[in-house]
PDB file of C-alpha atoms in Angstrom:
ATOM      1  CA  MET B   1      13.702 -85.349  21.813  1.00 44.00           C
ATOM      2  CA  SER B   2      15.487 -82.489  19.956  1.00 43.00           C
ATOM      3  CA  ASN B   3      14.243 -81.420  16.550  1.00 47.00           C
ATOM      4  CA  GLY B   4      17.635 -79.990  15.568  1.00 46.00           C
ATOM      5  CA  ASN B   5      17.007 -76.306  16.487  1.00 45.00           C
ATOM      6  CA  SER B   6      19.370 -74.625  18.916  1.00 43.00           C
ATOM      7  CA  PRO B   7      18.093 -72.154  21.559  1.00 44.00           C
ATOM      8  CA  GLU B   8      19.484 -69.324  19.501  1.00 43.00           C
ATOM      9  CA  ASP B   9      17.296 -70.425  16.587  1.00 42.00           C
ATOM     10  CA  GLU B  10      14.156 -70.208  18.734  1.00 42.00           C
ATOM     11  CA  ARG B  11      14.667 -66.496  19.586  1.00 44.00           C
ATOM     12  CA  PRO B  12      12.156 -64.134  17.895  1.00 44.00           C
ATOM     13  CA  ILE B  13      13.460 -62.416  14.817  1.00 41.00           C
ATOM     14  CA  GLU B  14      13.913 -58.669  15.447  1.00 44.00           C
ATOM     15  CA  ASP B  15      12.057 -56.275  13.206  1.00 42.00           C
ATOM     16  CA  VAL B  16      14.931 -54.542  11.488  1.00 38.00           C
ATOM     17  CA  SER B  17      12.552 -52.138   9.769  1.00 39.00           C
ATOM     18  CA  GLN B  18      11.922 -50.360  13.075  1.00 43.00           C
ATOM     19  CA  ASP B  19      15.514 -49.144  13.175  1.00 44.00           C
ATOM     20  CA  ALA B  20      15.263 -47.474   9.727  1.00 41.00           C
ATOM     21  CA  PRO B  21      13.945 -43.906   9.780  1.00 45.00           C
ATOM     22  CA  ASP B  22      10.672 -43.323   7.959  1.00 47.00           C
ATOM     23  CA  ASP B  23      11.892 -40.045   6.557  1.00 48.00           C
ATOM     24  CA  VAL B  24      15.010 -37.996   6.258  1.00 48.00           C
ATOM     25  CA  SER B  25      15.985 -36.457   9.587  1.00 55.00           C
ATOM     26  CA  GLU B  26      15.647 -32.733  10.104  1.00 57.00           C
ATOM     27  CA  GLU B  27      19.455 -32.358  10.286  1.00 60.00           C
ATOM     28  CA  ALA B  28      19.842 -33.953   6.831  1.00 69.00           C
ATOM     29  CA  ARG B  29      17.555 -31.403   5.156  1.00 79.00           C
ATOM     30  CA  PRO B  30      19.407 -28.637   3.310  1.00 87.00           C
ATOM     31  CA  SER B  31      19.266 -25.150   4.794  1.00 90.00           C
ATOM     32  CA  VAL B  32      17.484 -22.275   3.087  1.00 92.00           C
ATOM     33  CA  GLY B  33      20.656 -21.078   1.396  1.00 90.00           C
ATOM     34  CA  GLN B  34      21.726 -24.593   0.387  1.00 93.00           C
ATOM     35  CA  ALA B  35      18.294 -25.333  -1.088  1.00 93.00           C
ATOM     36  CA  LEU B  36      18.413 -22.144  -3.181  1.00 94.00           C
ATOM     37  CA  LYS B  37      21.954 -22.834  -4.385  1.00 95.00           C
ATOM     38  CA  GLN B  38      21.211 -26.468  -5.288  1.00 94.00           C
ATOM     39  CA  ALA B  39      18.073 -25.461  -7.201  1.00 93.00           C
ATOM     40  CA  ARG B  40      19.992 -22.743  -9.064  1.00 94.00           C
ATOM     41  CA  ILE B  41      22.738 -25.146 -10.108  1.00 95.00           C
ATOM     42  CA  ALA B  42      20.171 -27.788 -11.090  1.00 94.00           C
ATOM     43  CA  ALA B  43      18.451 -25.200 -13.289  1.00 92.00           C
ATOM     44  CA  GLY B  44      21.763 -24.398 -15.015  1.00 94.00           C
ATOM     45  CA  LEU B  45      21.766 -20.781 -13.823  1.00 94.00           C
ATOM     46  CA  THR B  46      24.681 -18.669 -12.622  1.00 96.00           C
ATOM     47  CA  VAL B  47      24.581 -16.019  -9.925  1.00 94.00           C
ATOM     48  CA  ASP B  48      24.771 -13.388 -12.663  1.00 95.00           C
ATOM     49  CA  ASP B  49      21.691 -14.920 -14.299  1.00 95.00           C
ATOM     50  CA  ILE B  50      19.782 -14.731 -11.012  1.00 94.00           C
ATOM     51  CA  THR B  51      20.851 -11.111 -10.447  1.00 94.00           C
ATOM     52  CA  THR B  52      19.736 -10.127 -13.951  1.00 95.00           C
ATOM     53  CA  ALA B  53      16.365 -11.843 -13.526  1.00 92.00           C
ATOM     54  CA  THR B  54      15.570 -10.636  -9.999  1.00 93.00           C
ATOM     55  CA  ARG B  55      17.609  -7.415  -9.624  1.00 93.00           C
ATOM     56  CA  VAL B  56      18.972  -8.767  -6.324  1.00 93.00           C
ATOM     57  CA  ARG B  57      22.640  -7.785  -5.993  1.00 95.00           C
ATOM     58  CA  ILE B  58      25.315 -10.440  -6.532  1.00 95.00           C
ATOM     59  CA  ALA B  59      26.757  -9.975  -3.035  1.00 94.00           C
ATOM     60  CA  ILE B  60      23.346 -10.582  -1.439  1.00 96.00           C
ATOM     61  CA  VAL B  61      22.736 -13.723  -3.552  1.00 94.00           C
ATOM     62  CA  HIS B  62      26.105 -15.172  -2.471  1.00 95.00           C
ATOM     63  CA  ALA B  63      25.411 -14.279   1.178  1.00 94.00           C
ATOM     64  CA  ILE B  64      21.943 -15.887   1.178  1.00 94.00           C
ATOM     65  CA  GLU B  65      23.260 -19.075  -0.436  1.00 94.00           C
ATOM     66  CA  ALA B  66      25.793 -19.174   2.413  1.00 94.00           C
ATOM     67  CA  ASP B  67      22.935 -18.719   4.950  1.00 93.00           C
ATOM     68  CA  ASP B  68      24.252 -15.267   5.857  1.00 94.00           C
ATOM     69  CA  PHE B  69      21.208 -12.960   5.967  1.00 93.00           C
ATOM     70  CA  ALA B  70      22.916  -9.969   7.635  1.00 92.00           C
ATOM     71  CA  PRO B  71      23.554  -8.117   4.323  1.00 92.00           C
ATOM     72  CA  CYS B  72      19.792  -8.163   3.682  1.00 92.00           C
ATOM     73  CA  GLY B  73      19.299  -5.497   6.344  1.00 90.00           C
ATOM     74  CA  GLY B  74      16.755  -7.354   8.494  1.00 90.00           C
ATOM     75  CA  ASP B  75      14.334 -10.279   8.508  1.00 90.00           C
ATOM     76  CA  VAL B  76      11.714  -8.342   6.517  1.00 93.00           C
ATOM     77  CA  TYR B  77      14.099  -7.805   3.593  1.00 94.00           C
ATOM     78  CA  ALA B  78      15.555 -11.295   3.934  1.00 93.00           C
ATOM     79  CA  ARG B  79      12.074 -12.805   3.530  1.00 94.00           C
ATOM     80  CA  GLY B  80      11.510 -10.701   0.418  1.00 94.00           C
ATOM     81  CA  HIS B  81      14.817 -11.839  -1.108  1.00 94.00           C
ATOM     82  CA  ILE B  82      14.118 -15.494  -0.284  1.00 94.00           C
ATOM     83  CA  ARG B  83      10.696 -15.277  -1.952  1.00 94.00           C
ATOM     84  CA  THR B  84      12.190 -13.654  -5.059  1.00 96.00           C
ATOM     85  CA  LEU B  85      15.080 -16.127  -5.394  1.00 95.00           C
ATOM     86  CA  ALA B  86      12.835 -19.139  -4.782  1.00 93.00           C
ATOM     87  CA  LYS B  87      10.534 -18.122  -7.634  1.00 94.00           C
ATOM     88  CA  ALA B  88      13.523 -17.579  -9.919  1.00 93.00           C
ATOM     89  CA  VAL B  89      14.884 -21.134  -9.369  1.00 93.00           C
ATOM     90  CA  GLY B  90      11.493 -22.871  -9.309  1.00 93.00           C
ATOM     91  CA  LEU B  91      11.112 -23.569  -5.582  1.00 93.00           C
ATOM     92  CA  ASP B  92       8.056 -23.102  -3.377  1.00 93.00           C
ATOM     93  CA  PRO B  93       8.637 -19.841  -1.433  1.00 93.00           C
ATOM     94  CA  ALA B  94       6.220 -20.834   1.331  1.00 93.00           C
ATOM     95  CA  GLU B  95       8.289 -23.851   2.404  1.00 91.00           C
ATOM     96  CA  LEU B  96      11.540 -21.886   2.482  1.00 91.00           C
ATOM     97  CA  LEU B  97       9.940 -18.968   4.345  1.00 94.00           C
ATOM     98  CA  ALA B  98       8.496 -21.341   6.945  1.00 91.00           C
ATOM     99  CA  ARG B  99      11.955 -22.859   7.457  1.00 89.00           C
ATOM    100  CA  PHE B 100      13.496 -19.370   7.705  1.00 92.00           C
ATOM    101  CA  ASP B 101      10.887 -18.250  10.266  1.00 91.00           C
ATOM    102  CA  ALA B 102      11.484 -21.372  12.338  1.00 87.00           C
ATOM    103  CA  GLU B 103      15.235 -20.707  12.396  1.00 84.00           C
ATOM    104  CA  HIS B 104      14.917 -16.963  13.122  1.00 81.00           C
ATOM    105  CA  GLY B 105      12.269 -16.765  15.816  1.00 69.00           C
ATOM    106  CA  GLY B 106       9.111 -16.607  13.695  1.00 62.00           C
ATOM    107  CA  ARG B 107       7.639 -14.051  11.395  1.00 61.00           C
ATOM    108  CA  PRO B 108       8.132 -10.436  12.602  1.00 55.00           C
ATOM    109  CA  ALA B 109       5.043  -8.578  13.763  1.00 52.00           C
ATOM    110  CA  PRO B 110       4.107  -5.456  11.753  1.00 52.00           C
ATOM    111  CA  THR B 111       4.898  -2.114  13.352  1.00 45.00           C
ATOM    112  CA  PRO B 112       2.053   0.461  13.357  1.00 48.00           C
ATOM    113  CA  ALA B 113       2.806   3.715  11.564  1.00 46.00           C
ATOM    114  CA  ALA B 114       3.177   6.927  13.563  1.00 45.00           C
ATOM    115  CA  PRO B 115       0.006   9.065  13.562  1.00 43.00           C
ATOM    116  CA  LEU B 116       2.066  12.038  12.255  1.00 41.00           C
ATOM    117  CA  PHE B 117       2.386  10.377   8.852  1.00 42.00           C
ATOM    118  CA  GLU B 118      -1.188   9.213   8.499  1.00 42.00           C
ATOM    119  CA  ALA B 119      -2.236  11.770   5.872  1.00 41.00           C
ATOM    120  CA  GLU B 120      -5.127   9.805   4.478  1.00 42.00           C
ATOM    121  CA  ARG B 121      -8.109  12.041   3.805  1.00 44.00           C
ATOM    122  CA  ILE B 122     -11.311  11.170   5.632  1.00 42.00           C
ATOM    123  CA  ARG B 123     -14.031  11.227   3.045  1.00 48.00           C
ATOM    124  CA  PRO B 124     -17.295  12.813   4.216  1.00 48.00           C
ATOM    125  CA  GLU B 125     -20.258  10.532   4.365  1.00 51.00           C
ATOM    126  CA  ARG B 126     -22.632  11.134   1.475  1.00 57.00           C
ATOM    127  CA  ARG B 127     -26.204  11.723   2.526  1.00 62.00           C
ATOM    128  CA  GLY B 128     -29.377  11.682   0.515  1.00 64.00           C
ATOM    129  CA  PRO B 129     -31.523  14.811  -0.003  1.00 67.00           C
ATOM    130  CA  ASN B 130     -33.775  15.880   2.879  1.00 75.00           C
ATOM    131  CA  TRP B 131     -37.174  15.833   1.165  1.00 78.00           C
ATOM    132  CA  THR B 132     -39.049  16.875   4.310  1.00 83.00           C
ATOM    133  CA  ALA B 133     -37.077  20.102   4.653  1.00 83.00           C
ATOM    134  CA  ALA B 134     -37.504  20.791   0.918  1.00 82.00           C
ATOM    135  CA  MET B 135     -41.293  20.411   1.151  1.00 84.00           C
ATOM    136  CA  VAL B 136     -41.498  22.728   4.169  1.00 85.00           C
ATOM    137  CA  ALA B 137     -39.418  25.349   2.369  1.00 87.00           C
ATOM    138  CA  ALA B 138     -41.652  25.107  -0.720  1.00 87.00           C
ATOM    139  CA  ILE B 139     -44.830  25.573   1.359  1.00 91.00           C
ATOM    140  CA  VAL B 140     -43.355  28.612   3.141  1.00 87.00           C
ATOM    141  CA  ALA B 141     -42.361  30.111  -0.223  1.00 87.00           C
ATOM    142  CA  VAL B 142     -45.894  29.658  -1.639  1.00 86.00           C
ATOM    143  CA  ILE B 143     -47.515  31.236   1.447  1.00 90.00           C
ATOM    144  CA  GLY B 144     -45.112  34.178   1.282  1.00 84.00           C
ATOM    145  CA  PHE B 145     -45.767  34.692  -2.437  1.00 84.00           C
ATOM    146  CA  VAL B 146     -49.559  34.679  -1.924  1.00 80.00           C
ATOM    147  CA  GLY B 147     -49.293  37.182   0.937  1.00 79.00           C
ATOM    148  CA  PHE B 148     -47.029  39.484  -1.084  1.00 79.00           C
ATOM    149  CA  THR B 149     -49.436  39.396  -4.057  1.00 77.00           C
ATOM    150  CA  PHE B 150     -52.399  40.275  -1.822  1.00 73.00           C
ATOM    151  CA  VAL B 151     -50.605  43.264  -0.291  1.00 67.00           C
ATOM    152  CA  LYS B 152     -49.291  44.395  -3.676  1.00 68.00           C
ATOM    153  CA  GLY B 153     -52.779  44.286  -5.143  1.00 64.00           C
ATOM    154  CA  GLY B 154     -54.065  46.679  -2.438  1.00 58.00           C
ATOM    155  CA  ASP B 155     -51.426  49.283  -3.365  1.00 57.00           C
ATOM    156  CA  ASP B 156     -52.003  49.173  -7.154  1.00 55.00           C
ATOM    157  CA  GLY B 157     -54.722  51.909  -7.064  1.00 51.00           C
ATOM    158  CA  GLY B 158     -52.435  54.497  -5.507  1.00 48.00           C
ATOM    159  CA  ASN B 159     -49.686  53.676  -7.928  1.00 50.00           C
ATOM    160  CA  GLU B 160     -51.955  54.019 -10.983  1.00 46.00           C
ATOM    161  CA  ALA B 161     -53.153  57.432  -9.755  1.00 41.00           C
ATOM    162  CA  SER B 162     -49.655  58.722  -9.338  1.00 43.00           C
ATOM    163  CA  VAL B 163     -48.768  57.587 -12.838  1.00 42.00           C
ATOM    164  CA  ALA B 164     -51.854  59.322 -14.283  1.00 42.00           C
ATOM    165  CA  GLU B 165     -50.827  62.597 -12.605  1.00 47.00           C
ATOM    166  CA  GLY B 166     -47.497  62.503 -14.342  1.00 47.00           C
ATOM    167  CA  ALA B 167     -45.299  61.061 -11.631  1.00 44.00           C
ATOM    168  CA  GLN B 168     -43.396  58.824 -13.969  1.00 50.00           C
ATOM    169  CA  PRO B 169     -41.008  56.387 -12.346  1.00 45.00           C
ATOM    170  CA  SER B 170     -37.317  56.854 -13.034  1.00 48.00           C
ATOM    171  CA  SER B 171     -36.769  54.510 -15.926  1.00 49.00           C
ATOM    172  CA  GLY B 172     -33.027  55.153 -15.937  1.00 47.00           C
ATOM    173  CA  GLU B 173     -32.472  53.839 -12.462  1.00 48.00           C
ATOM    174  CA  SER B 174     -34.723  50.821 -12.948  1.00 47.00           C
ATOM    175  CA  ALA B 175     -33.154  49.994 -16.290  1.00 44.00           C
ATOM    176  CA  SER B 176     -29.640  50.368 -14.963  1.00 48.00           C
ATOM    177  CA  SER B 177     -30.389  48.247 -11.910  1.00 49.00           C
ATOM    178  CA  SER B 178     -31.986  45.509 -13.981  1.00 52.00           C
ATOM    179  CA  ALA B 179     -29.335  45.663 -16.701  1.00 51.00           C
ATOM    180  CA  LYS B 180     -26.423  45.032 -14.337  1.00 56.00           C
ATOM    181  CA  PRO B 181     -25.344  41.445 -14.833  1.00 54.00           C
ATOM    182  CA  LYS B 182     -24.811  39.474 -11.716  1.00 60.00           C
ATOM    183  CA  LYS B 183     -21.273  38.339 -11.187  1.00 58.00           C
ATOM    184  CA  PRO B 184     -21.202  34.562 -11.274  1.00 56.00           C
ATOM    185  CA  ALA B 185     -19.959  32.944  -8.170  1.00 57.00           C
ATOM    186  CA  ASP B 186     -16.524  31.442  -8.332  1.00 55.00           C
ATOM    187  CA  PRO B 187     -16.790  27.741  -9.060  1.00 51.00           C
ATOM    188  CA  LYS B 188     -15.809  25.587  -6.166  1.00 48.00           C
ATOM    189  CA  PRO B 189     -12.853  23.354  -6.886  1.00 45.00           C
ATOM    190  CA  GLU B 190     -13.660  19.718  -7.272  1.00 43.00           C
ATOM    191  CA  PRO B 191     -12.324  17.562  -4.471  1.00 40.00           C
ATOM    192  CA  SER B 192      -9.258  15.607  -5.486  1.00 44.00           C
ATOM    193  CA  ASP B 193      -9.281  11.822  -5.562  1.00 47.00           C
ATOM    194  CA  SER B 194      -5.896  11.742  -3.850  1.00 48.00           C
ATOM    195  CA  ALA B 195      -5.249  12.987  -0.336  1.00 45.00           C
ATOM    196  CA  ILE B 196      -1.809  14.198  -1.473  1.00 52.00           C
ATOM    197  CA  ALA B 197      -2.866  16.059  -4.624  1.00 52.00           C
ATOM    198  CA  ALA B 198      -2.238  19.369  -2.805  1.00 59.00           C
ATOM    199  CA  ALA B 199       1.084  18.260  -1.337  1.00 70.00           C
ATOM    200  CA  PRO B 200       3.082  21.158   0.158  1.00 81.00           C
ATOM    201  CA  ALA B 201       5.923  22.348  -2.067  1.00 80.00           C
ATOM    202  CA  ASP B 202       8.375  22.631   0.847  1.00 84.00           C
ATOM    203  CA  LYS B 203       8.072  18.933   1.727  1.00 90.00           C
ATOM    204  CA  VAL B 204       8.234  15.566   0.019  1.00 87.00           C
ATOM    205  CA  THR B 205       5.044  13.543   0.253  1.00 90.00           C
ATOM    206  CA  VAL B 206       4.959   9.847  -0.697  1.00 88.00           C
ATOM    207  CA  LYS B 207       1.827   7.685  -0.775  1.00 93.00           C
ATOM    208  CA  VAL B 208       2.226   3.883  -0.966  1.00 90.00           C
ATOM    209  CA  SER B 209      -0.823   1.827  -2.026  1.00 91.00           C
ATOM    210  CA  ALA B 210      -0.963  -1.982  -2.183  1.00 87.00           C
ATOM    211  CA  THR B 211      -3.122  -2.264  -5.320  1.00 88.00           C
ATOM    212  CA  GLU B 212      -2.038  -5.652  -6.689  1.00 83.00           C
ATOM    213  CA  GLY B 213      -1.513  -7.614  -3.459  1.00 85.00           C
ATOM    214  CA  ARG B 214       0.147  -7.329  -0.088  1.00 87.00           C
ATOM    215  CA  SER B 215       3.765  -6.314   0.439  1.00 88.00           C
ATOM    216  CA  TRP B 216       6.208  -5.620   3.242  1.00 80.00           C
ATOM    217  CA  ILE B 217       7.367  -1.994   3.169  1.00 91.00           C
ATOM    218  CA  SER B 218       9.781   0.135   5.165  1.00 91.00           C
ATOM    219  CA  ALA B 219       9.977   3.950   5.206  1.00 93.00           C
ATOM    220  CA  GLN B 220      12.607   6.284   6.731  1.00 92.00           C
ATOM    221  CA  ASP B 221      13.036  10.055   6.912  1.00 92.00           C
ATOM    222  CA  HIS B 222      16.184  11.961   5.889  1.00 88.00           C
ATOM    223  CA  ASN B 223      17.747  11.300   9.327  1.00 90.00           C
ATOM    224  CA  GLY B 224      17.268   7.545   8.973  1.00 89.00           C
ATOM    225  CA  ARG B 225      14.444   7.476  11.534  1.00 92.00           C
ATOM    226  CA  LEU B 226      12.050   4.593  10.880  1.00 90.00           C
ATOM    227  CA  LEU B 227       8.580   5.791   9.906  1.00 90.00           C
ATOM    228  CA  PHE B 228       7.011   2.415   9.134  1.00 93.00           C
ATOM    229  CA  ASP B 229       8.131  -1.204   8.942  1.00 89.00           C
ATOM    230  CA  GLY B 230       5.454  -3.805   8.361  1.00 89.00           C
ATOM    231  CA  LEU B 231       2.998  -5.548   6.069  1.00 87.00           C
ATOM    232  CA  LEU B 232       0.701  -3.516   3.824  1.00 86.00           C
ATOM    233  CA  LYS B 233      -2.380  -5.563   2.910  1.00 90.00           C
ATOM    234  CA  GLN B 234      -4.061  -5.305  -0.481  1.00 88.00           C
ATOM    235  CA  GLY B 235      -6.217  -2.174  -0.630  1.00 90.00           C
ATOM    236  CA  ASP B 236      -4.316  -0.434   2.207  1.00 94.00           C
ATOM    237  CA  SER B 237      -2.347   2.796   1.807  1.00 93.00           C
ATOM    238  CA  LYS B 238       0.262   4.684   3.821  1.00 91.00           C
ATOM    239  CA  THR B 239       1.406   8.284   3.319  1.00 93.00           C
ATOM    240  CA  PHE B 240       4.727   9.672   4.556  1.00 90.00           C
ATOM    241  CA  GLN B 241       6.115  13.234   4.657  1.00 91.00           C
ATOM    242  CA  ASP B 242       9.522  14.743   5.380  1.00 93.00           C
ATOM    243  CA  ASN B 243      11.242  18.107   4.909  1.00 88.00           C
ATOM    244  CA  GLU B 244      13.958  16.682   2.630  1.00 88.00           C
ATOM    245  CA  LYS B 245      13.466  13.080   1.492  1.00 88.00           C
ATOM    246  CA  VAL B 246      11.694   9.768   2.125  1.00 89.00           C
ATOM    247  CA  LYS B 247      13.521   6.445   1.754  1.00 90.00           C
ATOM    248  CA  LEU B 248      11.479   3.357   0.832  1.00 85.00           C
ATOM    249  CA  VAL B 249      12.125  -0.392   0.683  1.00 90.00           C
ATOM    250  CA  LEU B 250       9.424  -2.440  -1.061  1.00 86.00           C
ATOM    251  CA  GLY B 251       9.419  -6.185  -0.395  1.00 80.00           C
ATOM    252  CA  ASP B 252       7.164  -6.888  -3.392  1.00 85.00           C
ATOM    253  CA  ALA B 253       7.402  -3.828  -5.619  1.00 80.00           C
ATOM    254  CA  GLY B 254       5.107  -5.320  -8.258  1.00 83.00           C
ATOM    255  CA  ALA B 255       2.151  -5.063  -5.856  1.00 84.00           C
ATOM    256  CA  ILE B 256       2.729  -1.368  -5.039  1.00 89.00           C
ATOM    257  CA  GLN B 257       1.504   1.861  -6.682  1.00 86.00           C
ATOM    258  CA  LEU B 258       3.364   5.043  -5.712  1.00 83.00           C
ATOM    259  CA  TYR B 259       2.232   8.676  -5.664  1.00 89.00           C
ATOM    260  CA  VAL B 260       5.026  11.213  -5.090  1.00 89.00           C
ATOM    261  CA  ASN B 261       4.225  14.881  -4.462  1.00 84.00           C
ATOM    262  CA  GLY B 262       0.729  14.356  -5.858  1.00 83.00           C
ATOM    263  CA  LYS B 263       1.890  12.579  -9.036  1.00 87.00           C
ATOM    264  CA  LYS B 264       1.425   8.924  -9.957  1.00 88.00           C
ATOM    265  CA  ILE B 265       4.703   7.078 -10.543  1.00 87.00           C
ATOM    266  CA  GLU B 266       4.641   4.894 -13.656  1.00 82.00           C
ATOM    267  CA  ASP B 267       7.011   1.977 -13.080  1.00 76.00           C
ATOM    268  CA  ASP B 268       7.771  -1.487 -14.399  1.00 76.00           C
ATOM    269  CA  PHE B 269       8.457  -3.247 -11.117  1.00 81.00           C
ATOM    270  CA  ARG B 270       8.284  -7.026 -11.374  1.00 81.00           C
ATOM    271  CA  PRO B 271       6.131  -9.051  -8.963  1.00 86.00           C
ATOM    272  CA  GLY B 272       8.254 -10.172  -6.030  1.00 78.00           C
ATOM    273  CA  ALA B 273      11.093  -7.736  -6.788  1.00 83.00           C
ATOM    274  CA  VAL B 274      12.665  -5.871  -3.850  1.00 87.00           C
ATOM    275  CA  GLU B 275      13.161  -2.152  -4.572  1.00 87.00           C
ATOM    276  CA  ARG B 276      15.024   0.537  -2.606  1.00 86.00           C
ATOM    277  CA  LEU B 277      13.835   4.033  -3.561  1.00 86.00           C
ATOM    278  CA  THR B 278      14.483   7.615  -2.396  1.00 89.00           C
ATOM    279  CA  TYR B 279      12.217  10.579  -3.239  1.00 83.00           C
ATOM    280  CA  THR B 280      12.864  14.286  -2.669  1.00 89.00           C
ATOM    281  CA  LYS B 281      11.048  17.606  -3.116  1.00 79.00           C
ATOM    282  CA  GLY B 282      10.070  18.794  -6.606  1.00 74.00           C
ATOM    283  CA  ASP B 283       9.356  16.443  -9.483  1.00 64.00           C
ATOM    284  CA  PRO B 284       9.394  12.736  -8.615  1.00 67.00           C
ATOM    285  CA  GLN B 285      12.895  11.359  -9.007  1.00 57.00           C
ATOM    286  CA  VAL B 286      14.155   7.947  -7.999  1.00 46.00           C
ATOM    287  CA  GLY B 287      17.360   8.178  -5.955  1.00 44.00           C
TER     288      GLY B 287
END
């Protein structure tokens, strides 16, 4: 006897929820440039505002927002610009950098610097005083003094007799010899705290120290030959020399302290700012 349900009504109801995606697909996510542009517009900022705040050129900002990273000059500089722009528009730089690395073959490996430009001074190991040697020297000095006194005492009789007979010693020679002041030894110069304090005048010497954090840096000589391109960890330093000039690119200039031709460079670099600098011989000058 039929209860009024057709065969179609007895089919199991399909779970429609299985067809709906749990999350937005990867293709629907905005690219790195789109995310930066959307965040800038949402914050009510123009490209000129971003350039003023970050010192990143207008042409580079437009190119990055269009996902064109060629004007950046390489992945190292592109990552620095992305980090700077993300902070300026209130985005998390780590997420954008991870997306950039995934789209561009991963994070580049640091390149070791050439040994020619490793001018870091090797500080000598400080050792404590050798008390054993000092004690032996003191004992030898005492024994020698006692022996000299004993021999001197045996000769005093002959000396007194010669004085009594009128053989007076030459007081002029003894006085003149004792009166001559000894020329003080030239003071040794104190060792400098910087390995480039005595930088040669015919070259330009640049020392880069990551004092406030880590930063990607790049250095070239006057011919454009790459001297270093990699990550400088906090506390690390690199020194570069050239006959004419040294070109630098700092991925996070706020973390870097510079010493040019033995002189500390006082700057006002902002954290995360990308700086391109050129130094030549003579007084430090930014090119």
